[in-house]
PDB file of C-alpha atoms in Angstrom:
ATOM      1  CA  MET A   1      28.972  67.803 -14.256  1.00 41.00           C
ATOM      2  CA  GLY A   2      31.090  66.105 -16.858  1.00 47.00           C
ATOM      3  CA  ALA A   3      34.673  64.890 -16.582  1.00 57.00           C
ATOM      4  CA  GLU A   4      37.263  66.837 -14.558  1.00 65.00           C
ATOM      5  CA  GLY A   5      34.936  69.696 -13.701  1.00 84.00           C
ATOM      6  CA  VAL A   6      33.445  70.237 -17.157  1.00 94.00           C
ATOM      7  CA  GLU A   7      29.884  71.481 -16.770  1.00 97.00           C
ATOM      8  CA  ILE A   8      27.197  70.670 -19.341  1.00 97.00           C
ATOM      9  CA  ARG A   9      24.236  73.012 -19.098  1.00 98.00           C
ATOM     10  CA  VAL A  10      20.929  72.982 -20.978  1.00 98.00           C
ATOM     11  CA  ALA A  11      19.340  76.423 -21.445  1.00 98.00           C
ATOM     12  CA  ARG A  12      16.503  77.131 -18.992  1.00 97.00           C
ATOM     13  CA  GLU A  13      14.110  77.306 -21.970  1.00 97.00           C
ATOM     14  CA  ALA A  14      14.859  75.000 -24.885  1.00 97.00           C
ATOM     15  CA  GLY A  15      13.201  72.480 -27.144  1.00 96.00           C
ATOM     16  CA  ALA A  16       9.709  71.681 -28.346  1.00 94.00           C
ATOM     17  CA  CYS A  17       7.129  74.412 -27.801  1.00 93.00           C
ATOM     18  CA  TYR A  18       3.415  73.962 -27.125  1.00 92.00           C
ATOM     19  CA  GLY A  19       2.471  74.089 -30.805  1.00 93.00           C
ATOM     20  CA  VAL A  20       4.954  71.371 -31.742  1.00 94.00           C
ATOM     21  CA  GLU A  21       4.019  69.143 -28.806  1.00 94.00           C
ATOM     22  CA  ARG A  22       0.356  69.540 -29.770  1.00 95.00           C
ATOM     23  CA  ALA A  23       1.063  68.635 -33.412  1.00 95.00           C
ATOM     24  CA  LEU A  24       3.076  65.557 -32.453  1.00 94.00           C
ATOM     25  CA  GLN A  25       0.303  64.394 -30.135  1.00 95.00           C
ATOM     26  CA  MET A  26      -2.219  64.873 -32.943  1.00 95.00           C
ATOM     27  CA  VAL A  27      -0.223  62.854 -35.445  1.00 94.00           C
ATOM     28  CA  GLU A  28       0.444  60.107 -32.881  1.00 92.00           C
ATOM     29  CA  ALA A  29      -3.278  59.827 -32.137  1.00 93.00           C
ATOM     30  CA  ALA A  30      -4.248  59.817 -35.818  1.00 92.00           C
ATOM     31  CA  ALA A  31      -1.672  57.143 -36.672  1.00 90.00           C
ATOM     32  CA  ALA A  32      -2.767  54.996 -33.728  1.00 89.00           C
ATOM     33  CA  GLU A  33      -6.420  55.048 -34.790  1.00 87.00           C
ATOM     34  CA  GLY A  34      -5.684  53.248 -38.040  1.00 80.00           C
ATOM     35  CA  GLY A  35      -8.293  52.586 -40.696  1.00 85.00           C
ATOM     36  CA  VAL A  36      -7.020  55.315 -43.001  1.00 89.00           C
ATOM     37  CA  THR A  37      -3.625  56.433 -44.276  1.00 95.00           C
ATOM     38  CA  VAL A  38      -2.308  59.547 -42.539  1.00 96.00           C
ATOM     39  CA  ARG A  39      -0.415  62.256 -44.434  1.00 97.00           C
ATOM     40  CA  THR A  40       0.902  65.705 -43.536  1.00 97.00           C
ATOM     41  CA  LEU A  41       0.594  68.710 -45.845  1.00 96.00           C
ATOM     42  CA  GLY A  42       4.210  69.754 -46.013  1.00 94.00           C
ATOM     43  CA  PRO A  43       6.623  68.717 -43.234  1.00 94.00           C
ATOM     44  CA  LEU A  44       4.617  68.725 -40.004  1.00 93.00           C
ATOM     45  CA  ILE A  45       7.468  70.566 -38.255  1.00 93.00           C
ATOM     46  CA  HIS A  46      10.891  71.799 -39.375  1.00 91.00           C
ATOM     47  CA  ASN A  47      12.821  68.873 -37.950  1.00 95.00           C
ATOM     48  CA  PRO A  48      14.004  66.470 -40.672  1.00 95.00           C
ATOM     49  CA  ARG A  49      14.735  63.682 -38.193  1.00 94.00           C
ATOM     50  CA  VAL A  50      11.263  63.747 -36.688  1.00 95.00           C
ATOM     51  CA  VAL A  51       9.744  63.886 -40.185  1.00 95.00           C
ATOM     52  CA  ALA A  52      11.858  60.879 -41.217  1.00 95.00           C
ATOM     53  CA  GLU A  53      10.707  58.959 -38.130  1.00 94.00           C
ATOM     54  CA  LEU A  54       7.076  59.677 -39.029  1.00 94.00           C
ATOM     55  CA  GLU A  55       7.638  58.552 -42.619  1.00 95.00           C
ATOM     56  CA  ALA A  56       9.143  55.294 -41.346  1.00 94.00           C
ATOM     57  CA  ARG A  57       5.863  54.730 -39.512  1.00 91.00           C
ATOM     58  CA  GLY A  58       3.812  55.361 -42.639  1.00 93.00           C
ATOM     59  CA  VAL A  59       2.978  59.037 -42.104  1.00 95.00           C
ATOM     60  CA  GLY A  60       4.144  60.516 -45.390  1.00 95.00           C
ATOM     61  CA  VAL A  61       4.493  64.125 -46.533  1.00 97.00           C
ATOM     62  CA  VAL A  62       2.479  65.484 -49.458  1.00 97.00           C
ATOM     63  CA  SER A  63       2.820  68.831 -51.192  1.00 96.00           C
ATOM     64  CA  SER A  64      -0.846  69.294 -52.053  1.00 97.00           C
ATOM     65  CA  PRO A  65      -4.264  68.107 -50.811  1.00 97.00           C
ATOM     66  CA  GLU A  66      -4.750  66.346 -54.139  1.00 98.00           C
ATOM     67  CA  GLU A  67      -1.952  63.920 -53.266  1.00 97.00           C
ATOM     68  CA  ALA A  68      -3.825  62.909 -50.105  1.00 97.00           C
ATOM     69  CA  ALA A  69      -7.294  62.498 -51.605  1.00 97.00           C
ATOM     70  CA  GLY A  70      -9.207  59.953 -49.518  1.00 96.00           C
ATOM     71  CA  ASP A  71      -6.587  59.956 -46.743  1.00 96.00           C
ATOM     72  CA  ALA A  72      -6.457  61.674 -43.374  1.00 96.00           C
ATOM     73  CA  LEU A  73      -4.478  64.897 -43.725  1.00 97.00           C
ATOM     74  CA  LEU A  74      -2.762  66.932 -41.007  1.00 96.00           C
ATOM     75  CA  LEU A  75      -2.190  70.605 -41.734  1.00 96.00           C
ATOM     76  CA  ARG A  76       1.346  71.564 -40.692  1.00 94.00           C
ATOM     77  CA  THR A  77       2.181  73.656 -37.632  1.00 94.00           C
ATOM     78  CA  HIS A  78       3.285  76.575 -39.825  1.00 94.00           C
ATOM     79  CA  GLY A  79      -0.210  76.851 -41.272  1.00 95.00           C
ATOM     80  CA  VAL A  80      -1.614  76.577 -44.781  1.00 95.00           C
ATOM     81  CA  THR A  81      -3.402  78.980 -47.068  1.00 95.00           C
ATOM     82  CA  PRO A  82      -7.241  79.213 -46.921  1.00 95.00           C
ATOM     83  CA  ASP A  83      -7.356  77.728 -50.424  1.00 96.00           C
ATOM     84  CA  GLU A  84      -5.248  74.717 -49.400  1.00 97.00           C
ATOM     85  CA  GLN A  85      -7.475  74.121 -46.378  1.00 97.00           C
ATOM     86  CA  ALA A  86     -10.652  74.336 -48.464  1.00 97.00           C
ATOM     87  CA  ARG A  87      -9.263  71.840 -50.988  1.00 98.00           C
ATOM     88  CA  ALA A  88      -8.197  69.505 -48.187  1.00 98.00           C
ATOM     89  CA  GLU A  89     -11.667  69.562 -46.635  1.00 97.00           C
ATOM     90  CA  ARG A  90     -13.210  68.791 -50.008  1.00 98.00           C
ATOM     91  CA  LEU A  91     -10.859  65.954 -50.999  1.00 98.00           C
ATOM     92  CA  CYS A  92      -9.645  64.230 -47.849  1.00 97.00           C
ATOM     93  CA  ALA A  93     -11.405  61.698 -45.659  1.00 95.00           C
ATOM     94  CA  ARG A  94     -10.440  63.694 -42.577  1.00 95.00           C
ATOM     95  CA  VAL A  95      -8.614  66.962 -41.984  1.00 97.00           C
ATOM     96  CA  LEU A  96      -6.761  67.637 -38.726  1.00 96.00           C
ATOM     97  CA  ASP A  97      -5.587  71.196 -38.242  1.00 96.00           C
ATOM     98  CA  ALA A  98      -2.225  71.129 -36.456  1.00 96.00           C
ATOM     99  CA  THR A  99      -1.558  74.810 -37.144  1.00 96.00           C
ATOM    100  CA  CYS A 100       0.092  76.343 -34.086  1.00 95.00           C
ATOM    101  CA  PRO A 101      -2.422  78.498 -32.173  1.00 95.00           C
ATOM    102  CA  PHE A 102       0.136  81.345 -32.163  1.00 95.00           C
ATOM    103  CA  VAL A 103       0.302  81.192 -35.966  1.00 96.00           C
ATOM    104  CA  LYS A 104      -3.502  81.368 -36.044  1.00 97.00           C
ATOM    105  CA  LYS A 105      -3.223  84.648 -34.112  1.00 97.00           C
ATOM    106  CA  VAL A 106      -1.047  86.063 -36.898  1.00 98.00           C
ATOM    107  CA  HIS A 107      -3.694  85.124 -39.472  1.00 98.00           C
ATOM    108  CA  LEU A 108      -6.483  86.738 -37.462  1.00 98.00           C
ATOM    109  CA  ALA A 109      -4.447  89.896 -36.843  1.00 98.00           C
ATOM    110  CA  ALA A 110      -3.599  90.219 -40.547  1.00 98.00           C
ATOM    111  CA  GLU A 111      -7.262  89.765 -41.492  1.00 98.00           C
ATOM    112  CA  ARG A 112      -8.374  92.396 -38.991  1.00 98.00           C
ATOM    113  CA  LEU A 113      -5.821  94.968 -40.116  1.00 98.00           C
ATOM    114  CA  ALA A 114      -6.717  94.452 -43.775  1.00 98.00           C
ATOM    115  CA  ARG A 115     -10.423  94.746 -42.971  1.00 98.00           C
ATOM    116  CA  GLU A 116      -9.783  98.033 -41.171  1.00 98.00           C
ATOM    117  CA  GLY A 117      -8.009  99.516 -44.181  1.00 97.00           C
ATOM    118  CA  TYR A 118      -4.337  99.152 -43.277  1.00 98.00           C
ATOM    119  CA  GLN A 119      -1.601  98.283 -45.754  1.00 98.00           C
ATOM    120  CA  VAL A 120      -0.429  95.060 -44.105  1.00 98.00           C
ATOM    121  CA  VAL A 121       3.288  94.417 -43.664  1.00 98.00           C
ATOM    122  CA  VAL A 122       4.411  90.961 -42.544  1.00 98.00           C
ATOM    123  CA  VAL A 123       7.803  91.147 -40.853  1.00 98.00           C
ATOM    124  CA  GLY A 124       9.548  87.872 -41.528  1.00 97.00           C
ATOM    125  CA  GLU A 125      11.312  85.621 -43.979  1.00 95.00           C
ATOM    126  CA  ALA A 126       9.963  85.670 -47.545  1.00 96.00           C
ATOM    127  CA  GLY A 127       9.163  82.156 -48.732  1.00 95.00           C
ATOM    128  CA  HIS A 128       8.900  80.676 -45.242  1.00 94.00           C
ATOM    129  CA  PRO A 129       5.791  78.430 -44.980  1.00 94.00           C
ATOM    130  CA  GLU A 130       4.377  80.439 -42.070  1.00 96.00           C
ATOM    131  CA  VAL A 131       4.720  83.705 -43.972  1.00 97.00           C
ATOM    132  CA  GLU A 132       3.316  82.202 -47.170  1.00 96.00           C
ATOM    133  CA  ALA A 133       0.299  80.923 -45.216  1.00 97.00           C
ATOM    134  CA  THR A 134      -0.251  84.377 -43.680  1.00 98.00           C
ATOM    135  CA  LEU A 135      -0.198  86.496 -46.844  1.00 98.00           C
ATOM    136  CA  PRO A 136      -3.552  85.343 -48.312  1.00 97.00           C
ATOM    137  CA  HIS A 137      -5.300  86.431 -45.112  1.00 97.00           C
ATOM    138  CA  ALA A 138      -4.546  90.047 -46.057  1.00 97.00           C
ATOM    139  CA  PRO A 139      -4.726  90.578 -49.839  1.00 94.00           C
ATOM    140  CA  GLY A 140      -2.053  93.025 -50.923  1.00 96.00           C
ATOM    141  CA  ALA A 141       0.144  92.318 -47.897  1.00 98.00           C
ATOM    142  CA  VAL A 142       3.911  92.578 -48.357  1.00 98.00           C
ATOM    143  CA  VAL A 143       6.791  90.783 -46.649  1.00 98.00           C
ATOM    144  CA  VAL A 144       9.651  92.763 -45.136  1.00 98.00           C
ATOM    145  CA  GLY A 145      12.753  91.032 -43.832  1.00 97.00           C
ATOM    146  CA  SER A 146      14.934  94.018 -42.883  1.00 97.00           C
ATOM    147  CA  ALA A 147      14.904  97.745 -42.219  1.00 97.00           C
ATOM    148  CA  GLU A 148      16.497  98.215 -45.656  1.00 97.00           C
ATOM    149  CA  GLU A 149      13.551  96.464 -47.311  1.00 97.00           C
ATOM    150  CA  ALA A 150      11.133  98.561 -45.251  1.00 97.00           C
ATOM    151  CA  ALA A 151      12.850 101.729 -46.504  1.00 96.00           C
ATOM    152  CA  ARG A 152      12.022 100.734 -50.087  1.00 96.00           C
ATOM    153  CA  LEU A 153       8.275 100.468 -49.478  1.00 96.00           C
ATOM    154  CA  PRO A 154       6.058 103.176 -50.960  1.00 95.00           C
ATOM    155  CA  ARG A 155       4.618 105.644 -48.486  1.00 95.00           C
ATOM    156  CA  ALA A 156       1.148 104.818 -47.163  1.00 95.00           C
ATOM    157  CA  ARG A 157      -1.393 106.561 -44.995  1.00 97.00           C
ATOM    158  CA  ARG A 158      -1.896 103.623 -42.625  1.00 98.00           C
ATOM    159  CA  ILE A 159       0.413 100.629 -42.188  1.00 98.00           C
ATOM    160  CA  GLY A 160      -0.457  97.610 -40.068  1.00 98.00           C
ATOM    161  CA  VAL A 161       2.313  95.255 -38.965  1.00 98.00           C
ATOM    162  CA  VAL A 162       2.240  91.582 -37.981  1.00 98.00           C
ATOM    163  CA  VAL A 163       5.302  89.434 -37.344  1.00 98.00           C
ATOM    164  CA  GLN A 164       6.426  85.892 -38.101  1.00 96.00           C
ATOM    165  CA  THR A 165       6.166  84.071 -34.777  1.00 94.00           C
ATOM    166  CA  THR A 166       9.856  83.112 -34.786  1.00 89.00           C
ATOM    167  CA  ALA A 167      11.251  86.544 -35.692  1.00 90.00           C
ATOM    168  CA  ARG A 168      13.707  88.429 -33.479  1.00 88.00           C
ATOM    169  CA  ARG A 169      12.356  91.327 -31.427  1.00 90.00           C
ATOM    170  CA  ALA A 170      15.297  93.400 -32.608  1.00 91.00           C
ATOM    171  CA  LEU A 171      14.232  92.904 -36.231  1.00 94.00           C
ATOM    172  CA  LEU A 172      10.692  94.032 -35.448  1.00 97.00           C
ATOM    173  CA  ALA A 173      12.008  97.163 -33.719  1.00 97.00           C
ATOM    174  CA  GLU A 174      14.298  97.997 -36.662  1.00 97.00           C
ATOM    175  CA  VAL A 175      11.528  97.586 -39.242  1.00 98.00           C
ATOM    176  CA  VAL A 176       8.955  99.557 -37.240  1.00 98.00           C
ATOM    177  CA  GLY A 177      11.500 102.330 -36.698  1.00 97.00           C
ATOM    178  CA  GLU A 178      11.816 102.657 -40.465  1.00 97.00           C
ATOM    179  CA  LEU A 179       8.074 102.425 -41.129  1.00 97.00           C
ATOM    180  CA  LEU A 180       7.280 105.227 -38.683  1.00 96.00           C
ATOM    181  CA  GLY A 181       8.714 107.655 -41.179  1.00 93.00           C
ATOM    182  CA  ARG A 182       6.756 106.226 -44.094  1.00 94.00           C
ATOM    183  CA  ALA A 183       3.155 106.460 -42.881  1.00 96.00           C
ATOM    184  CA  GLU A 184       0.782 108.747 -40.996  1.00 96.00           C
ATOM    185  CA  GLU A 185      -0.148 105.838 -38.745  1.00 97.00           C
ATOM    186  CA  VAL A 186       1.671 102.588 -37.957  1.00 98.00           C
ATOM    187  CA  ARG A 187      -0.187  99.971 -35.977  1.00 98.00           C
ATOM    188  CA  VAL A 188       1.865  97.039 -34.695  1.00 98.00           C
ATOM    189  CA  VAL A 189       0.475  93.705 -33.552  1.00 98.00           C
ATOM    190  CA  ASN A 190       3.407  91.909 -31.959  1.00 96.00           C
ATOM    191  CA  THR A 191       2.753  88.277 -32.872  1.00 97.00           C
ATOM    192  CA  ILE A 192       6.182  86.941 -31.881  1.00 94.00           C
ATOM    193  CA  CYS A 193       5.587  83.756 -29.910  1.00 92.00           C
ATOM    194  CA  GLU A 194       6.403  83.894 -26.189  1.00 89.00           C
ATOM    195  CA  ALA A 195       8.225  80.579 -26.470  1.00 90.00           C
ATOM    196  CA  THR A 196      10.424  82.023 -29.209  1.00 89.00           C
ATOM    197  CA  SER A 197      11.316  85.029 -27.070  1.00 91.00           C
ATOM    198  CA  GLY A 198      12.000  82.804 -24.061  1.00 94.00           C
ATOM    199  CA  HIS A 199      14.214  80.450 -26.051  1.00 95.00           C
ATOM    200  CA  GLN A 200      16.200  83.359 -27.479  1.00 94.00           C
ATOM    201  CA  ALA A 201      16.687  85.088 -24.119  1.00 95.00           C
ATOM    202  CA  ALA A 202      17.782  81.828 -22.474  1.00 98.00           C
ATOM    203  CA  ALA A 203      20.223  81.060 -25.301  1.00 98.00           C
ATOM    204  CA  ASP A 204      21.752  84.532 -25.022  1.00 97.00           C
ATOM    205  CA  GLU A 205      22.085  84.160 -21.268  1.00 98.00           C
ATOM    206  CA  LEU A 206      23.800  80.763 -21.472  1.00 98.00           C
ATOM    207  CA  ALA A 207      26.052  81.691 -24.401  1.00 98.00           C
ATOM    208  CA  ARG A 208      27.540  84.537 -22.351  1.00 98.00           C
ATOM    209  CA  GLU A 209      28.918  81.967 -19.896  1.00 98.00           C
ATOM    210  CA  ALA A 210      29.708  79.017 -22.176  1.00 98.00           C
ATOM    211  CA  ASP A 211      32.999  78.101 -23.823  1.00 98.00           C
ATOM    212  CA  VAL A 212      31.104  76.022 -26.390  1.00 98.00           C
ATOM    213  CA  MET A 213      27.456  76.197 -27.461  1.00 98.00           C
ATOM    214  CA  VAL A 214      25.577  73.385 -29.211  1.00 98.00           C
ATOM    215  CA  VAL A 215      22.309  74.343 -30.887  1.00 98.00           C
ATOM    216  CA  ILE A 216      20.033  71.419 -31.778  1.00 98.00           C
ATOM    217  CA  GLY A 217      17.412  71.485 -34.500  1.00 97.00           C
ATOM    218  CA  GLY A 218      16.688  71.336 -38.202  1.00 95.00           C
ATOM    219  CA  ARG A 219      18.864  73.475 -40.443  1.00 94.00           C
ATOM    220  CA  ILE A 220      15.688  74.483 -42.268  1.00 90.00           C
ATOM    221  CA  SER A 221      14.165  75.678 -38.976  1.00 91.00           C
ATOM    222  CA  ALA A 222      13.979  79.472 -38.792  1.00 87.00           C
ATOM    223  CA  ASN A 223      13.760  79.594 -35.009  1.00 90.00           C
ATOM    224  CA  THR A 224      16.723  77.219 -34.587  1.00 94.00           C
ATOM    225  CA  THR A 225      18.791  79.301 -37.008  1.00 93.00           C
ATOM    226  CA  ARG A 226      17.993  82.388 -34.903  1.00 91.00           C
ATOM    227  CA  LEU A 227      19.218  80.563 -31.784  1.00 96.00           C
ATOM    228  CA  ALA A 228      22.457  79.679 -33.567  1.00 97.00           C
ATOM    229  CA  GLU A 229      22.944  83.317 -34.593  1.00 96.00           C
ATOM    230  CA  ILE A 230      22.269  84.586 -31.066  1.00 96.00           C
ATOM    231  CA  SER A 231      24.598  81.988 -29.545  1.00 98.00           C
ATOM    232  CA  ALA A 232      27.394  82.693 -32.027  1.00 98.00           C
ATOM    233  CA  ALA A 233      27.230  86.423 -31.266  1.00 97.00           C
ATOM    234  CA  ARG A 234      28.065  85.661 -27.606  1.00 98.00           C
ATOM    235  CA  CYS A 235      30.063  82.460 -28.031  1.00 98.00           C
ATOM    236  CA  PRO A 236      31.972  82.147 -31.329  1.00 98.00           C
ATOM    237  CA  ASN A 237      32.499  78.432 -30.674  1.00 98.00           C
ATOM    238  CA  THR A 238      28.869  77.633 -31.540  1.00 98.00           C
ATOM    239  CA  HIS A 239      27.815  74.524 -33.470  1.00 98.00           C
ATOM    240  CA  HIS A 240      24.386  73.871 -35.032  1.00 98.00           C
ATOM    241  CA  VAL A 241      23.574  70.150 -35.243  1.00 98.00           C
ATOM    242  CA  GLU A 242      20.517  68.107 -36.108  1.00 97.00           C
ATOM    243  CA  GLY A 243      21.481  65.141 -33.958  1.00 96.00           C
ATOM    244  CA  ALA A 244      24.043  63.611 -31.614  1.00 97.00           C
ATOM    245  CA  ASP A 245      25.848  61.818 -34.450  1.00 97.00           C
ATOM    246  CA  GLU A 246      27.137  65.178 -35.750  1.00 98.00           C
ATOM    247  CA  LEU A 247      29.040  66.031 -32.544  1.00 98.00           C
ATOM    248  CA  ARG A 248      32.854  66.069 -32.632  1.00 97.00           C
ATOM    249  CA  ALA A 249      35.127  65.602 -29.608  1.00 96.00           C
ATOM    250  CA  ALA A 250      37.517  68.319 -30.837  1.00 97.00           C
ATOM    251  CA  TRP A 251      34.836  70.976 -30.305  1.00 97.00           C
ATOM    252  CA  PHE A 252      34.973  70.478 -26.538  1.00 97.00           C
ATOM    253  CA  GLU A 253      38.729  70.359 -25.929  1.00 95.00           C
ATOM    254  CA  GLY A 254      39.633  72.728 -23.099  1.00 94.00           C
ATOM    255  CA  ALA A 255      36.001  73.737 -22.471  1.00 97.00           C
ATOM    256  CA  ARG A 256      34.847  74.183 -18.881  1.00 97.00           C
ATOM    257  CA  VAL A 257      31.232  75.152 -19.597  1.00 98.00           C
ATOM    258  CA  ILE A 258      29.337  73.539 -22.481  1.00 98.00           C
ATOM    259  CA  GLY A 259      25.943  75.006 -23.240  1.00 98.00           C
ATOM    260  CA  ILE A 260      23.052  73.313 -25.054  1.00 98.00           C
ATOM    261  CA  THR A 261      19.963  74.916 -26.513  1.00 98.00           C
ATOM    262  CA  ALA A 262      17.394  73.627 -28.988  1.00 98.00           C
ATOM    263  CA  GLY A 263      14.812  74.966 -31.391  1.00 96.00           C
ATOM    264  CA  ALA A 264      11.078  74.822 -30.875  1.00 94.00           C
ATOM    265  CA  SER A 265      10.793  71.760 -33.143  1.00 94.00           C
ATOM    266  CA  THR A 266      13.282  69.691 -31.137  1.00 96.00           C
ATOM    267  CA  PRO A 267      11.793  66.974 -28.878  1.00 94.00           C
ATOM    268  CA  ALA A 268      13.232  66.378 -25.410  1.00 94.00           C
ATOM    269  CA  SER A 269      14.544  62.980 -26.543  1.00 95.00           C
ATOM    270  CA  GLN A 270      16.881  64.636 -29.055  1.00 97.00           C
ATOM    271  CA  ILE A 271      18.173  67.083 -26.450  1.00 98.00           C
ATOM    272  CA  GLU A 272      18.908  64.258 -24.033  1.00 98.00           C
ATOM    273  CA  ALA A 273      20.674  62.240 -26.749  1.00 98.00           C
ATOM    274  CA  VAL A 274      22.971  65.191 -27.493  1.00 98.00           C
ATOM    275  CA  ARG A 275      23.635  65.856 -23.800  1.00 98.00           C
ATOM    276  CA  ALA A 276      24.518  62.192 -23.212  1.00 97.00           C
ATOM    277  CA  GLU A 277      26.837  62.092 -26.231  1.00 98.00           C
ATOM    278  CA  ILE A 278      28.653  65.259 -25.155  1.00 98.00           C
ATOM    279  CA  GLU A 279      29.184  63.725 -21.734  1.00 96.00           C
ATOM    280  CA  ARG A 280      30.569  60.579 -23.346  1.00 96.00           C
ATOM    281  CA  LEU A 281      32.935  62.593 -25.545  1.00 96.00           C
ATOM    282  CA  VAL A 282      34.358  64.699 -22.726  1.00 94.00           C
ATOM    283  CA  ARG A 283      34.880  61.582 -20.593  1.00 88.00           C
ATOM    284  CA  ARG A 284      36.999  59.833 -23.212  1.00 77.00           C
TER     285      ARG A 284
END
C-alpha cells in the first residue's frame, strides 16, 4: 500500500520471460570468462537500457558477423537468419546461440510447413527481427500483419500459418478467419509464446481495476507495445516508460489503484525501481 490508501499492484505475470533470462545468463557467463571480446549480433533483447548496460561492460552490438570476426558472438533472442549463423560460425572465435527456444519452434514449424507444400504465412510485424529471421526458413513465405493484408493475398490450395511469438491471439484469429476463405486447406501452428499470452491476460485483468497503468519496457519492444495497447484499452490513463526516471507525479494524482506491468525484456530490477519510485512520488 502506498500513501493514504493508494494501492500499487504489479501484474501477476510481468517482466523477463524464460528466453530473456536465459540470454542474459549466457551473456553474463561469456563476459565473465574473459579471454575474448564478446559481441551480440543485433541488440540481444529489445530493452535499450539493458543493452546500454552491457555496452558499458564491453559487450558491444554488431550488425553483421563480419564486424565480430575473431570475437565471441551471441546470436540475439529474436533469432538470426541461417545465412547469418553460418557466417558467424565461419568467422567468429565462438558462437553462442541465445535465440529464444520459442522462436526456434517458429523456425521449425515454418520449415515443416514449407517442406509439406504449404504456402507459408507468417502472422506478425513486417521488418521485426524475429519475423525477418523466420522468413528464410520457408522460401516464398509472406508476412501478414492484419486481416486486411490477408484479404489481399492470392488464393492458394494450401496455406500454412505460423505466428510471431509476441503477437496477439485476437490478431491470429482475425487473419485465420480471412484466410479460411482463400484456400482449400488452412493449417495453423499457433506459435504465440505462453509467456506473451500470460503477460497480456494479466495486464488486461489489472487494467480493468486500475486508475493508472504503467507499462515498463523498451519502446522498440513489440511485446511491450502490445501490453501498452491492451492496458490503454481498459485504462486510458496508461503510460509506457523505459525506466523510473520517466515517471511523473501528476500521473498519479487522485489515483487509488496504480497498476504496473512490464514486457518480456524487462528485468525484475527495473520493475522494482519503477515500483519504488511510484511509491516515493505518491508519498510526497
